[in-house]
PDB file of C-alpha atoms in Angstrom:
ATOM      1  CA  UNK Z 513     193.715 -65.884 102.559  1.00 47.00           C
ATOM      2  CA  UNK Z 514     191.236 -65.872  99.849  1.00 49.00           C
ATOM      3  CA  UNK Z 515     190.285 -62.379 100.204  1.00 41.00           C
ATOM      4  CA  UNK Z 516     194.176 -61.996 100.267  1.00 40.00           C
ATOM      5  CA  UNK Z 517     194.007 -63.368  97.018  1.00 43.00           C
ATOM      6  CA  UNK Z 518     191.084 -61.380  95.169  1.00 41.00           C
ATOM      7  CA  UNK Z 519     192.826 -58.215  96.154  1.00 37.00           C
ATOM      8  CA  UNK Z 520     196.316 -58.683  94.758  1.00 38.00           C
ATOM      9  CA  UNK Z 521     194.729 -60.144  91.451  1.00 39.00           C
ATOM     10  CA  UNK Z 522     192.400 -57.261  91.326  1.00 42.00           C
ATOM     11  CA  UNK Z 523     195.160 -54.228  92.494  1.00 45.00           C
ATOM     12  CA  UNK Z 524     197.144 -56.257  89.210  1.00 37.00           C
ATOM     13  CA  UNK Z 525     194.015 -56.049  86.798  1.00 47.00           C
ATOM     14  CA  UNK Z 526     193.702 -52.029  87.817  1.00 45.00           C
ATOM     15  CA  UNK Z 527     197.001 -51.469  87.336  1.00 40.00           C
ATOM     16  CA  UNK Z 528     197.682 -53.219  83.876  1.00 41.00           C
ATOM     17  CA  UNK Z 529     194.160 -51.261  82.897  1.00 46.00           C
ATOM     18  CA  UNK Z 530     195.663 -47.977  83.870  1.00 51.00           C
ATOM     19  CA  UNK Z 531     198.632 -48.661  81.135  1.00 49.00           C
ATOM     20  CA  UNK Z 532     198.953 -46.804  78.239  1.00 49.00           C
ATOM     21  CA  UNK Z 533     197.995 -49.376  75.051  1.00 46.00           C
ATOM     22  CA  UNK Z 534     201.109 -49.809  73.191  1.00 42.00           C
ATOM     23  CA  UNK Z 535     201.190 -47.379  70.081  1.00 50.00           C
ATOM     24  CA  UNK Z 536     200.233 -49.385  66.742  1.00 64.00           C
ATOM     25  CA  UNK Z 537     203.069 -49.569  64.182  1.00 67.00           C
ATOM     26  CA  UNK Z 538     202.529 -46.925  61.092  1.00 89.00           C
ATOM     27  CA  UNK Z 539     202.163 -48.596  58.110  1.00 93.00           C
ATOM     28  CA  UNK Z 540     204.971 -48.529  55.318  1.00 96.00           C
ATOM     29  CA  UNK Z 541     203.695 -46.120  52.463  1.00 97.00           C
ATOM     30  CA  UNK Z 542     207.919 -46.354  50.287  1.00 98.00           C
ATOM     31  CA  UNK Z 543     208.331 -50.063  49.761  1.00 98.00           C
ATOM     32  CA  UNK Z 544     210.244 -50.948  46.460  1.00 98.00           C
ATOM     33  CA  UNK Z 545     208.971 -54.335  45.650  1.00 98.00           C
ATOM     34  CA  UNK Z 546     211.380 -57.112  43.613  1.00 98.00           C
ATOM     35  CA  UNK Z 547     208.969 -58.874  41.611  1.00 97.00           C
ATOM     36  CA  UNK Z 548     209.081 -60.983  38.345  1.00 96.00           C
ATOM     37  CA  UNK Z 549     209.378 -58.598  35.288  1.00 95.00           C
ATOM     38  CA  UNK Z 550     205.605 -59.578  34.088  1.00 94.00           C
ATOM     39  CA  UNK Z 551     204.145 -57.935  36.986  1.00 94.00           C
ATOM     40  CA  UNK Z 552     205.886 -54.413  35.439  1.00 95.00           C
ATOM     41  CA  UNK Z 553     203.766 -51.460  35.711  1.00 94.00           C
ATOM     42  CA  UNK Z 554     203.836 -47.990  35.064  1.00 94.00           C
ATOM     43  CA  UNK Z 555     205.678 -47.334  38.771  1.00 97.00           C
ATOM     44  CA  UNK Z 556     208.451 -49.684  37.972  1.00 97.00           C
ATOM     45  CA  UNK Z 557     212.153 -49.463  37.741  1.00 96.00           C
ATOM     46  CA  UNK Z 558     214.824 -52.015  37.087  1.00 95.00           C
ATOM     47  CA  UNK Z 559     217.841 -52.478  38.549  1.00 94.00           C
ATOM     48  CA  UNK Z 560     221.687 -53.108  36.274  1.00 93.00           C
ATOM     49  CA  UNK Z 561     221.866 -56.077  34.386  1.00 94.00           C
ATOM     50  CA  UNK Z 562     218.340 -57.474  35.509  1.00 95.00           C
ATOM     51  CA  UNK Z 563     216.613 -59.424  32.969  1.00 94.00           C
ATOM     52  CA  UNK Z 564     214.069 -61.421  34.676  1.00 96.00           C
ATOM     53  CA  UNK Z 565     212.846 -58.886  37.998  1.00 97.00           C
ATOM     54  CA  UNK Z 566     211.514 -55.081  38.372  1.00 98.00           C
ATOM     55  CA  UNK Z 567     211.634 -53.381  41.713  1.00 98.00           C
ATOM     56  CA  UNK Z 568     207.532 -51.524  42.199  1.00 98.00           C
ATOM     57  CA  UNK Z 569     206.333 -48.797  43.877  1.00 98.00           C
ATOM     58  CA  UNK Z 570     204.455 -50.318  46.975  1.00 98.00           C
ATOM     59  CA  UNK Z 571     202.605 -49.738  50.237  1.00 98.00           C
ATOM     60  CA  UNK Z 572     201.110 -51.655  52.967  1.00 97.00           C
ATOM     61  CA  UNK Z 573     197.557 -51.956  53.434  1.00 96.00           C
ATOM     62  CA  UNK Z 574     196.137 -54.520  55.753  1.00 92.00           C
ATOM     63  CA  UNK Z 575     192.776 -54.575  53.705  1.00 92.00           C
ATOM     64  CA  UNK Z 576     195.285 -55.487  50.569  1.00 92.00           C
ATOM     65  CA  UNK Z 577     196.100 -59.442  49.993  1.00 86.00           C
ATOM     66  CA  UNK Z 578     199.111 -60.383  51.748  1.00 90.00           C
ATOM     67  CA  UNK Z 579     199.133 -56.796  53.484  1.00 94.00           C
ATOM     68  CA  UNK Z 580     200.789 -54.651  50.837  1.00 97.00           C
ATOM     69  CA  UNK Z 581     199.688 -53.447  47.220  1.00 97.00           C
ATOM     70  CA  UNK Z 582     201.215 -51.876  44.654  1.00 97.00           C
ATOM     71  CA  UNK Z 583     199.986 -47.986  43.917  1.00 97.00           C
ATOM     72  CA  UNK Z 584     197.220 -47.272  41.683  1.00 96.00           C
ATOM     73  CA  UNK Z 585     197.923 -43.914  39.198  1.00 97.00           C
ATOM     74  CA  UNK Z 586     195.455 -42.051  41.760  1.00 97.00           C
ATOM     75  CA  UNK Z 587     197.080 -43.136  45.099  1.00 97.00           C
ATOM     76  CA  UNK Z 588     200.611 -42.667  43.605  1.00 98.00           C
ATOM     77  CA  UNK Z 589     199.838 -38.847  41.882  1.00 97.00           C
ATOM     78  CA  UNK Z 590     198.807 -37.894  45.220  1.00 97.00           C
ATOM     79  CA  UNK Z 591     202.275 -38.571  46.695  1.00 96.00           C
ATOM     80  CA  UNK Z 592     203.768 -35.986  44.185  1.00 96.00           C
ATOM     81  CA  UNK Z 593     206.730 -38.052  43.582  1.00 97.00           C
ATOM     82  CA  UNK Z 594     208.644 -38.838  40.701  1.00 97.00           C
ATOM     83  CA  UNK Z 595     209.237 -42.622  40.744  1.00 97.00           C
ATOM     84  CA  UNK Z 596     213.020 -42.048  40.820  1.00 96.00           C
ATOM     85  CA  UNK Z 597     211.926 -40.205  44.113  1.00 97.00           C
ATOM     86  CA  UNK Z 598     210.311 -42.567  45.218  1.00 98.00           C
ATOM     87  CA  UNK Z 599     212.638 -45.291  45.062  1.00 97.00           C
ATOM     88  CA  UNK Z 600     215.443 -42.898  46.780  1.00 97.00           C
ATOM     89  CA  UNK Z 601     213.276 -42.644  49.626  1.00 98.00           C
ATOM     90  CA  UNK Z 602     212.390 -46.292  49.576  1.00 98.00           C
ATOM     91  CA  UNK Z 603     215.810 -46.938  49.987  1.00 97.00           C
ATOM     92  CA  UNK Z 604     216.233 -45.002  53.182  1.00 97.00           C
ATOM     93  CA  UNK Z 605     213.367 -46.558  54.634  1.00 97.00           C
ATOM     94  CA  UNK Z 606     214.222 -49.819  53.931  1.00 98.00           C
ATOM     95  CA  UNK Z 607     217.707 -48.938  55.411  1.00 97.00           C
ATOM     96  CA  UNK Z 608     216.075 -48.048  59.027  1.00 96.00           C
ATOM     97  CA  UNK Z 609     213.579 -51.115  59.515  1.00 96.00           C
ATOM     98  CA  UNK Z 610     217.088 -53.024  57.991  1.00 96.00           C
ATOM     99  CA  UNK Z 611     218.266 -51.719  61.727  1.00 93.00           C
ATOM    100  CA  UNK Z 612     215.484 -53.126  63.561  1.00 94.00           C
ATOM    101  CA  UNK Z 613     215.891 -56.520  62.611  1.00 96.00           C
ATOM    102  CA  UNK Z 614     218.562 -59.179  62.988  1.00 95.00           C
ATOM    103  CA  UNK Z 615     219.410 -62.086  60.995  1.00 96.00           C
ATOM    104  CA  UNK Z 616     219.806 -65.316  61.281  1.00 97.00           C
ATOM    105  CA  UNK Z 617     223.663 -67.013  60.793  1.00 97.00           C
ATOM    106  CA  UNK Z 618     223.636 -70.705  59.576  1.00 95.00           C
ATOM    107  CA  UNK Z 619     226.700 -72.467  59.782  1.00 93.00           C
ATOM    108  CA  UNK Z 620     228.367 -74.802  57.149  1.00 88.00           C
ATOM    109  CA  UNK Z 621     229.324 -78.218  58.172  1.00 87.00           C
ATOM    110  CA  UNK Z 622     232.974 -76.477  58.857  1.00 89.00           C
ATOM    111  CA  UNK Z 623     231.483 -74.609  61.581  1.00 91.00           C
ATOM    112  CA  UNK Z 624     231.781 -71.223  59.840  1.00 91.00           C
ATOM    113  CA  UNK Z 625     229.350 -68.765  59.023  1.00 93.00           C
ATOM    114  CA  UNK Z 626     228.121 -70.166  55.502  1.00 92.00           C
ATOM    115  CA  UNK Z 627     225.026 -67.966  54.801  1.00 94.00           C
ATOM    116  CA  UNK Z 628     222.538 -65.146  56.533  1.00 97.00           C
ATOM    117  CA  UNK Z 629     219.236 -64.888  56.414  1.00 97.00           C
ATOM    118  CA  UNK Z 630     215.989 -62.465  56.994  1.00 98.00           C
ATOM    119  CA  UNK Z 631     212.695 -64.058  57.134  1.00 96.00           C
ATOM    120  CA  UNK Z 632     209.621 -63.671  58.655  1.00 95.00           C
ATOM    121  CA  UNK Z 633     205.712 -63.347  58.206  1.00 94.00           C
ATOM    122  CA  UNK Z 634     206.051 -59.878  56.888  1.00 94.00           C
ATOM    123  CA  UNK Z 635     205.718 -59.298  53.305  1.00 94.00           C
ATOM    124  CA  UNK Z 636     208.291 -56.454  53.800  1.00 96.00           C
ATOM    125  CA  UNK Z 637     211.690 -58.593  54.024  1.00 97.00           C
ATOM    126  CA  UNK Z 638     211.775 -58.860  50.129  1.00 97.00           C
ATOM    127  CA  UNK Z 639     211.929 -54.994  50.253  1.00 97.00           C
ATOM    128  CA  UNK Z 640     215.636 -54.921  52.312  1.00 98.00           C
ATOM    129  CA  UNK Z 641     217.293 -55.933  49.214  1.00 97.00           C
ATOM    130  CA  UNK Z 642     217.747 -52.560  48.479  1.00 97.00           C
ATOM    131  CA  UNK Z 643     218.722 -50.887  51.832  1.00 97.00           C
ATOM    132  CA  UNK Z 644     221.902 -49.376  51.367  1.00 97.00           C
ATOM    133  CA  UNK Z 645     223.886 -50.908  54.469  1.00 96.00           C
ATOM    134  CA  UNK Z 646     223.338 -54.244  53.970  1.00 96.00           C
ATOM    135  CA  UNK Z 647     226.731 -54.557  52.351  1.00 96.00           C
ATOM    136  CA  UNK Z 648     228.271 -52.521  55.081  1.00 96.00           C
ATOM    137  CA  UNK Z 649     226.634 -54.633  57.605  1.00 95.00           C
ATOM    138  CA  UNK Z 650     228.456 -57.681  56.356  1.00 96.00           C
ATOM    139  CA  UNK Z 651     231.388 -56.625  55.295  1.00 96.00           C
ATOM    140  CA  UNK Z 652     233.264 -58.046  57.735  1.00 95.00           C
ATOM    141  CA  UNK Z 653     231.944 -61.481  57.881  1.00 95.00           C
ATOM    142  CA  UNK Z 654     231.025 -62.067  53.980  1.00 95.00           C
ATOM    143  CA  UNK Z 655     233.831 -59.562  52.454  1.00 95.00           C
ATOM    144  CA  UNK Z 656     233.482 -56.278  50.086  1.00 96.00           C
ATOM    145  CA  UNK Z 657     231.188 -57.609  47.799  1.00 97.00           C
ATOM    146  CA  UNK Z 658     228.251 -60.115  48.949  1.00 96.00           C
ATOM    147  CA  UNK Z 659     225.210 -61.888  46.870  1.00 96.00           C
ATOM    148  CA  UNK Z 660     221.576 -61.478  48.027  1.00 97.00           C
ATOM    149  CA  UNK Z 661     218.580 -63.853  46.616  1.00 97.00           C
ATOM    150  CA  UNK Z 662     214.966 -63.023  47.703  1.00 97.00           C
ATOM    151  CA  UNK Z 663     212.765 -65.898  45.896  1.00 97.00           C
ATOM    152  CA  UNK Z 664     209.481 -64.563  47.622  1.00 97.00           C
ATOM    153  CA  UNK Z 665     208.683 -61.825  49.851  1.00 96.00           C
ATOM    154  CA  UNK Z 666     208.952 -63.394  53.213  1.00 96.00           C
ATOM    155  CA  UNK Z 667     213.146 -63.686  52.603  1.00 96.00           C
ATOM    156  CA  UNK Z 668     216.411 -62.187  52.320  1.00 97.00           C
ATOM    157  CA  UNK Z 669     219.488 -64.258  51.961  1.00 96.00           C
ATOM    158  CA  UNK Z 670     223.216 -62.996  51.548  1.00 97.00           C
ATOM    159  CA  UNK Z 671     226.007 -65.465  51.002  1.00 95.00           C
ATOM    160  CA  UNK Z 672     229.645 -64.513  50.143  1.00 94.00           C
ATOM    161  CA  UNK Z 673     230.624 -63.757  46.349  1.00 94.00           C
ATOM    162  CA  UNK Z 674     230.972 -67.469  45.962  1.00 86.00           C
ATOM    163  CA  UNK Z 675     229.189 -68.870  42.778  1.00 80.00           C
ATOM    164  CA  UNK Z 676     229.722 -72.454  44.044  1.00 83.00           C
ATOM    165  CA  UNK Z 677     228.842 -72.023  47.499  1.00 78.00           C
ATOM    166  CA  UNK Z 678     225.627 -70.535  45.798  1.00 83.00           C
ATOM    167  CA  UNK Z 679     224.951 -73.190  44.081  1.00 86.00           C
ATOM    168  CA  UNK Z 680     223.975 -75.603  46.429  1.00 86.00           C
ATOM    169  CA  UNK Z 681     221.078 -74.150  47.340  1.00 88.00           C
ATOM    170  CA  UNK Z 682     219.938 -72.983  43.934  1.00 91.00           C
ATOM    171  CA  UNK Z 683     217.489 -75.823  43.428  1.00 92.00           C
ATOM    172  CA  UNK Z 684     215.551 -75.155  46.722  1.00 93.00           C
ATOM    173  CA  UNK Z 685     215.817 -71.336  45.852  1.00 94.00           C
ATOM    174  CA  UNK Z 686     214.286 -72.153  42.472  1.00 94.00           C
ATOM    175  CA  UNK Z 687     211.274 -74.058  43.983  1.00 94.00           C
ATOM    176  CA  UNK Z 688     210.988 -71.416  46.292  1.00 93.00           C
ATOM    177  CA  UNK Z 689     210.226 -68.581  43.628  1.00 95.00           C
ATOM    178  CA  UNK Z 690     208.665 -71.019  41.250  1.00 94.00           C
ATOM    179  CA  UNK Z 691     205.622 -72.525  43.877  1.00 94.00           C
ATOM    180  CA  UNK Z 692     205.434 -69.591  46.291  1.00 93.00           C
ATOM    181  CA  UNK Z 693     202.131 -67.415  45.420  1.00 91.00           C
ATOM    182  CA  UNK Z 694     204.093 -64.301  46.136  1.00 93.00           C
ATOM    183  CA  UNK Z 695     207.313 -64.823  44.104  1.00 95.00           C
ATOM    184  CA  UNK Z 696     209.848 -62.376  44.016  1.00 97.00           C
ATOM    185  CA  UNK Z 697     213.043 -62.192  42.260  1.00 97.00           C
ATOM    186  CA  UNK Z 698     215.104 -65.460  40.685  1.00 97.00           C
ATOM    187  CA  UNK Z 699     218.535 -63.120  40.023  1.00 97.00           C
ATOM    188  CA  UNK Z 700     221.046 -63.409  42.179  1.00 96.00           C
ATOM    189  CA  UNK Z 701     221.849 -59.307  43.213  1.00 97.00           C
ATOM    190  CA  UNK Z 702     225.579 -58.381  44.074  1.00 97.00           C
ATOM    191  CA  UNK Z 703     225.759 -55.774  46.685  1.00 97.00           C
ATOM    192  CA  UNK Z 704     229.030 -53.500  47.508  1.00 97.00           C
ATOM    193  CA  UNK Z 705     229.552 -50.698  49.603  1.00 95.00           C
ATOM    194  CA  UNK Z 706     228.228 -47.443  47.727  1.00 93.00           C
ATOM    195  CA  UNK Z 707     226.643 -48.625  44.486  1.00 94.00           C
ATOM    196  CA  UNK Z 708     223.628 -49.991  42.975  1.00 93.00           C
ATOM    197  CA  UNK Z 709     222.596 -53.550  43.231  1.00 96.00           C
ATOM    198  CA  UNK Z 710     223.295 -55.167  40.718  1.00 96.00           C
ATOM    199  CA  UNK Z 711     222.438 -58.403  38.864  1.00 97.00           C
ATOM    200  CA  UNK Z 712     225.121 -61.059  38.245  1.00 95.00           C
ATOM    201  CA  UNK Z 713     223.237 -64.490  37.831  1.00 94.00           C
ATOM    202  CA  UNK Z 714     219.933 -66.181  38.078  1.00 94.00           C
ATOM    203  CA  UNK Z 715     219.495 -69.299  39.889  1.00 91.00           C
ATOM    204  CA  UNK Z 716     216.060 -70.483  37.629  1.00 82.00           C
ATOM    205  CA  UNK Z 717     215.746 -70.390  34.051  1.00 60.00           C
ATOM    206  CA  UNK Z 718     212.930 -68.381  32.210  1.00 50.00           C
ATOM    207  CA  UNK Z 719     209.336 -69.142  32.286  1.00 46.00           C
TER     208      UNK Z 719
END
């Protein structure tokens, strides 16, 4: 029996050794960034009506603090982009890992859908704010128009076009953004169907 034994648990060893290792994921080289407006560089862009956040050129790099860095003037020549290019094709690549991932719905005390979020470990969920079918997405559950808030990079959260529902959770959003080490964005970003993101509030004052 215990020979038995030492030959099924080695036949299992041989054959998970004879597996193919699991390809590793490529790293993300177009990542737009939301980040406060002081961090501005020279591969920044900002978005309608924003006052307070700029959206950076970015790429991962697990040698990099919190795994992704912005692009230096050498690393970003090489790419041979325009930063208008750049951002276009951030956009689309933010729209397929947008695909890959599924949020979380948190109901209101009436039971309905109230809010969704995207969270994570990554550093990359900060970047989905500008993936072009997130308003198509929710559409149907939020309506045409729906407000996103990313206070740091590990979040993404859409409500309705509701500035009261909004503003019950502005005081946690605002700690968020103003302790987390990696703050991202404290505007509130209205998102429809074929346009721009665009900037309609901020839930924290100024620094």
């Amino acid at each position: 029996m215990r020979l038995l034994s030492c030959l099924l648990v080695l036949s299992v060893n041989t054959l998970l050794a004879q597996q193919p290792a699991a390809p590793e994921r490529k790293l993300e080289s177009l990542l737009l960034m939301p980040e406060p407006k002081a961090m501005r560089g020279a591969y920044s862009i900002t978005l309608p009506n924003s006052q307070q956040t700029v959206f950076t050129c970015y790429r991962e790099n697990t040698a990099a603090l919190n795994g992704v860095e912005a692009y230096s003037a050498e690393a970003f020549t090489k790419l041979g982009l325009s930063v208008e290019s750049f951002a276009a094709r951030a956009k689309t690549a933010a729209d397929k890992r947008l695909l890959q991932l599924k949020p979380e719905l948190i109901k209101g005390e009436d039971g309905r859908i109230a809010y969704a979020v995207y969270r994570g470990d990554s550093p990359l969920y900060a970047t989905l704010l500008v993936a072009p079918s997130l308003p198509k997405i929710f559409a149907e559950l939020f309506g045409q128009e729906i407000w996103a808030v990313t206070p740091d990079r590990h979040s993404l959260y859409l409500f309705p076009a509701k500035a009261e529902l909004l503003q019950e959770f502005a005081a946690d959003l605002a700690e968020r953004y103003a302790t987390d080490a990696f703050a991202a964005s404290c505007e509130i970003f209205s998102l429809k169907a074929g346009a721009e993101p665009r900037v309609v509030a901020t839930f924290a004052g100024e620094d």
